[in-house]
Amino acid sequence: MRAAELGAFPEQVAALVLVQEREAVPAPADFPEPAPAMVAVQASAAAAESDQALEREQGWALEQE
């Protein structure tokens, strides 16, 4: 639909376009590749979370017995 069909004034349309441009999510190519050290930190954190989840599950299973 065109803005005129919606009853919007040109100023409102211009403001809406500016807001949409600000809220636009950048394309993945806009983000730099993560540094190898950061990848290692993220992997380590994920492993720790996984270990904690496993420990909670095992503790829960022992409580159920």
Short mmCIF file of C-alpha atoms in Angstrom, two decimals:
data_model
loop_
_atom_site.label_atom_id
_atom_site.label_comp_id
_atom_site.label_asym_id
_atom_site.label_seq_id
_atom_site.Cartn_x
_atom_site.Cartn_y
_atom_site.Cartn_z
CA MET A 1 0.00 0.00 0.00
CA ARG A 2 1.13 3.48 -0.68
CA ALA A 3 1.43 6.00 2.14
CA ALA A 4 -1.28 8.18 0.59
CA GLU A 5 -3.71 5.25 0.72
CA LEU A 6 -3.01 4.89 4.42
CA GLY A 7 -3.66 8.58 5.01
CA ALA A 8 -0.10 9.28 6.14
CA PHE A 9 1.50 12.66 5.71
CA PRO A 10 4.89 12.89 3.95
CA GLU A 11 6.59 13.79 7.26
CA GLN A 12 5.21 10.64 8.89
CA VAL A 13 6.37 8.51 5.99
CA ALA A 14 9.87 10.03 6.15
CA ALA A 15 10.03 9.42 9.91
CA LEU A 16 8.89 5.83 9.47
CA VAL A 17 11.57 5.19 6.86
CA LEU A 18 14.24 6.59 9.21
CA VAL A 19 13.07 4.36 12.05
CA GLN A 20 13.07 1.29 9.80
CA GLU A 21 16.60 2.08 8.60
CA ARG A 22 17.84 2.41 12.20
CA GLU A 23 16.21 -0.85 13.23
CA ALA A 24 17.49 -2.80 10.23
CA VAL A 25 19.61 -5.78 11.20
CA PRO A 26 22.97 -5.78 9.46
CA ALA A 27 23.68 -8.64 7.10
CA PRO A 28 25.99 -11.38 8.42
CA ALA A 29 28.71 -10.17 6.05
CA ASP A 30 28.74 -6.91 8.02
CA PHE A 31 30.07 -8.70 11.10
CA PRO A 32 33.78 -9.51 11.30
CA GLU A 33 34.88 -13.08 11.81
CA PRO A 34 35.38 -13.86 15.52
CA ALA A 35 38.95 -14.05 16.74
CA PRO A 36 40.22 -17.61 17.38
CA ALA A 37 40.67 -16.81 21.08
CA MET A 38 37.03 -15.71 21.32
CA VAL A 39 35.88 -18.90 19.63
CA ALA A 40 37.87 -20.90 22.19
CA VAL A 41 36.32 -18.95 25.08
CA GLN A 42 32.83 -19.51 23.69
CA ALA A 43 33.49 -23.24 23.23
CA SER A 44 34.84 -23.49 26.77
CA ALA A 45 31.78 -21.72 28.17
CA ALA A 46 29.45 -23.99 26.21
CA ALA A 47 31.27 -27.07 27.50
CA ALA A 48 31.02 -25.82 31.09
CA GLU A 49 27.28 -25.21 30.69
CA SER A 50 26.87 -28.70 29.25
CA ASP A 51 28.79 -30.22 32.16
CA GLN A 52 26.66 -28.34 34.67
CA ALA A 53 23.47 -29.49 32.97
CA LEU A 54 24.68 -33.09 33.02
CA GLU A 55 25.52 -32.83 36.73
CA ARG A 56 22.04 -31.44 37.47
CA GLU A 57 20.41 -34.27 35.50
CA GLN A 58 22.46 -36.91 37.28
CA GLY A 59 21.66 -35.36 40.65
CA TRP A 60 17.97 -35.31 39.80
CA ALA A 61 18.10 -38.97 38.70
CA LEU A 62 19.78 -39.98 41.96
CA GLU A 63 17.12 -38.13 43.96
CA GLN A 64 14.38 -40.02 42.10
CA GLU A 65 15.78 -43.43 43.02
#
